[in-house]
XYZ file of C-alpha atoms in Angstrom:
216
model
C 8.613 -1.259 21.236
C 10.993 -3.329 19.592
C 12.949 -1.590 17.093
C 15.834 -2.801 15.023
C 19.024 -1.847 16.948
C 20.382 1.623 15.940
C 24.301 0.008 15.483
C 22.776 -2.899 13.125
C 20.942 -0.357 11.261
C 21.564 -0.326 7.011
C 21.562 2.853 5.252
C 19.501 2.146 2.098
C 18.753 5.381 0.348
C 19.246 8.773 0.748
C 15.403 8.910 1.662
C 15.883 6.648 4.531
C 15.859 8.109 8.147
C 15.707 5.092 10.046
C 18.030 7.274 12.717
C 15.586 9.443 13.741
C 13.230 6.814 15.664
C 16.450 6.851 18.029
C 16.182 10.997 18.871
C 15.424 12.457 21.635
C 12.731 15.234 21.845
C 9.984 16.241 19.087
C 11.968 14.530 16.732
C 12.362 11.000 17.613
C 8.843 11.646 19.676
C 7.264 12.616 16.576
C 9.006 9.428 14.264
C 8.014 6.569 16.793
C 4.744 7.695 17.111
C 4.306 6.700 13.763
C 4.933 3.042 14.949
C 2.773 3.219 18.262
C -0.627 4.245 15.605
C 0.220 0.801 13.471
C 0.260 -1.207 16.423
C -2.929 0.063 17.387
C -4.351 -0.490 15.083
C -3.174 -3.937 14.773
C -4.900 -4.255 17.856
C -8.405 -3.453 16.729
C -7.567 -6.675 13.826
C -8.491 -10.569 15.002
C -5.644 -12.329 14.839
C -5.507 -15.452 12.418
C -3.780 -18.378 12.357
C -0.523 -18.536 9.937
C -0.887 -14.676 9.843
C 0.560 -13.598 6.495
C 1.903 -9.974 7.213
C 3.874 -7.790 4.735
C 5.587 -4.632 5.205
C 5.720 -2.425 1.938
C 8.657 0.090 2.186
C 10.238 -1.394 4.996
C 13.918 0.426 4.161
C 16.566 -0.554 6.946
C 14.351 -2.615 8.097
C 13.657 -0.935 11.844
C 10.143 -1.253 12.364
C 10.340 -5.360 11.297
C 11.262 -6.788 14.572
C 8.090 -5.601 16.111
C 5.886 -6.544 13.113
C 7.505 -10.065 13.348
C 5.654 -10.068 16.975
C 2.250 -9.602 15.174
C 2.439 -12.826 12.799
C 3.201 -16.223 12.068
C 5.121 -15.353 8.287
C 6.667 -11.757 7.923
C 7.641 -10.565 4.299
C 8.959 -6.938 3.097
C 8.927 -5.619 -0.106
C 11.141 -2.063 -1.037
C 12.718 -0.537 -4.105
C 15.837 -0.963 -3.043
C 18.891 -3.808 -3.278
C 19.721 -4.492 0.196
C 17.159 -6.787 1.134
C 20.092 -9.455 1.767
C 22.312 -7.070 4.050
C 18.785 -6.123 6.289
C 18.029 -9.527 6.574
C 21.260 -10.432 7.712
C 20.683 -7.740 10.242
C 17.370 -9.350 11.180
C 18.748 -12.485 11.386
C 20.873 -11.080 14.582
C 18.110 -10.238 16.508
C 16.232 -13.575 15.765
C 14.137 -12.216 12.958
C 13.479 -14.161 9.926
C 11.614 -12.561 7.053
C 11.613 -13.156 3.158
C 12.684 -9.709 1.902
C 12.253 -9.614 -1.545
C 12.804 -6.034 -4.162
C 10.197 -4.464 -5.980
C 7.754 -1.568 -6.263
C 4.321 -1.287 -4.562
C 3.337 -0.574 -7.818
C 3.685 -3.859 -9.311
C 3.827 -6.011 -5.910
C 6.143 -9.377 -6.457
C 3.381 -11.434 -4.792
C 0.454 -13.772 -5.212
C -3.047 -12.301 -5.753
C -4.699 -12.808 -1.997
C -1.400 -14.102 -0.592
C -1.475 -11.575 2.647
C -3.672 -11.113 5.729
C -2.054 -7.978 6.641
C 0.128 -4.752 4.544
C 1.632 -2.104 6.311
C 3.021 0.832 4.789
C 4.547 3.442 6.917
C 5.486 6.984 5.634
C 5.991 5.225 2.002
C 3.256 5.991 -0.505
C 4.172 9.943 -0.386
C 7.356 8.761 -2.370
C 5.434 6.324 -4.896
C 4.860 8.572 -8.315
C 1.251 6.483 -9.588
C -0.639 6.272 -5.930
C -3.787 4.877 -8.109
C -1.683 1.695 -9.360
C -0.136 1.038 -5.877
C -3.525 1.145 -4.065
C -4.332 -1.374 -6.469
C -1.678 -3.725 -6.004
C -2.100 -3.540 -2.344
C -5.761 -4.155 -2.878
C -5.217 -7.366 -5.179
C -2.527 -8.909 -2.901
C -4.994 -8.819 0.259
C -6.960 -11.934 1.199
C -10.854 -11.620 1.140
C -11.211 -9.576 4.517
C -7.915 -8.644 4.730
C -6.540 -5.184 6.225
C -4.023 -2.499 5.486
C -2.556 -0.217 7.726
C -0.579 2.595 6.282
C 0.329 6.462 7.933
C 1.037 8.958 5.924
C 2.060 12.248 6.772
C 0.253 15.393 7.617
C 0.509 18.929 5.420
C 0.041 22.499 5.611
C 1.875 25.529 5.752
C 2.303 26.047 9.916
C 3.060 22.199 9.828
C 5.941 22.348 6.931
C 7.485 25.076 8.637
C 7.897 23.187 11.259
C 9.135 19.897 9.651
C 11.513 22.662 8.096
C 12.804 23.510 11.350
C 13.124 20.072 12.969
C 14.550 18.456 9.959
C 15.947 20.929 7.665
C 14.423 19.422 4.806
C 11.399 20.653 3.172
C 8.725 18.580 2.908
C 7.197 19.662 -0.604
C 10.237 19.730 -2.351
C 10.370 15.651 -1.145
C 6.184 15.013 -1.834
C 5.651 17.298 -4.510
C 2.217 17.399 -4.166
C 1.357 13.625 -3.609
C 0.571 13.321 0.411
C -2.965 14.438 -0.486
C -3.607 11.981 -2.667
C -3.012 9.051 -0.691
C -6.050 8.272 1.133
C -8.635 9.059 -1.424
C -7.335 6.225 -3.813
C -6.809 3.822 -1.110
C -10.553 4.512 -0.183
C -11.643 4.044 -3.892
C -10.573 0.444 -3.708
C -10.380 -0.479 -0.020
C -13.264 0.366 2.967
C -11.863 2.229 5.790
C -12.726 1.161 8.982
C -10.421 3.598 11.541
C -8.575 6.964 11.166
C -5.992 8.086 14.110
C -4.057 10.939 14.776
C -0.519 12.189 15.997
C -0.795 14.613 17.951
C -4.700 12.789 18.735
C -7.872 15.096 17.392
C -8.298 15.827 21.234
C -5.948 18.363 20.750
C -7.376 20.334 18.641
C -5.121 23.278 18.121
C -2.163 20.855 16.945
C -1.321 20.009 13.151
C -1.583 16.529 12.487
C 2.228 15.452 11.558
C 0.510 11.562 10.822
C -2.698 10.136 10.008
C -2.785 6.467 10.538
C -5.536 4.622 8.295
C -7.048 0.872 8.771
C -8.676 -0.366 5.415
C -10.495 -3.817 4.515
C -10.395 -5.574 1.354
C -14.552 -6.368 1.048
């Protein structure tokens, strides 16, 4: 997978731990996996000419180099004001991609102006889910697709995030993981759920649930 390099890496909020992809054991297992569902399920998606492919929450901007593999015009949205010092970074590993700032509650882009969102481990931060769902629903192109993980919850499974991280979870989502998917599904058909770890295992919490939804 090709990641943003770790020394090129820009520290954009508090709430940003880009580093973590780079650890070894659960930890960095656990964060990249995150990555590996999105790409499969870019792989279930035909793949159009002059692919229009935006990354909502994209931070320091480490999981862009791969998405810039998956389309013709890449574009990332976030909250905060570095978009100029992560493209810069980009820019250094060949990547060029029109980072702009603003909220995935009021998206700064066309109506139908993208073929493809992805939103990795964002939404749980976003305080109205109900307005961003919409937003991500209005910017889509008839038949267009969204790909967004969010993260797992329960007690045995927050424990553990405790543990591994030292953070806890709730105190960071206050409430809002589990009300992610059912307004995405309100406005967008879902066509693909995956796991990490996979349902196969069925004695494992679920740390991320990776969604595919169609506009129409």
């Amino acid at each position: 997978m090709n990641l943003l390099p770790k020394g090129l890496l820009v520290k954009t909020s508090e709430l940003d731990q880009a580093p973590w992809s780079y650890a070894r054991g659960p930890l960095g297992i656990a964060s990249r996996a995150r990555f590996h569902l999105v790409l499969a399920a870019l792989r279930r998606l035909e793949r159009q000419p002059d692919r229009r492919l935006v990354e909502v929450g994209y931070g320091s901007g480490l999981f862009l180099p791969e998405l810039a593999r998956q389309c013709d015009t890449l574009l990332g949205i976030d909250v905060h004001p570095h978009a100029a010092a992560v493209a810069a970074a980009l820019r250094r590993v060949g990547v060029d991609a029109d980072l702009r700032q603003g909220s995935v509650e009021s998206l700064p882009l066309p109506d139908a102006s993208v073929d493809v969102a992805v939103v990795v481990s964002a939404l749980e931060f976003v305080d109205d889910i109900h307005a961003a769902a919409r937003e991500l629903a209005r910017v889509l192109r008839p038949g267009g697709a969204l790909v967004v993980v969010t993260p797992g919850q329960g007690r045995l499974l927050d424990l553990g995030l405790t543990v591994l991280t030292g953070e806890n979870p709730e105190d960071t989502f206050q409430g809002r993981r589990g009300t992610i998917l059912p307004a995405l599904r309100a406005v967008l058909r879902e066509e693909a759920v995956t796991t990490f770890p996979p349902r196969w295992l069925p004695l494992m919490p679920r740390l991320y649930t990776c969604s595919l939804l169609r506009k129409g």
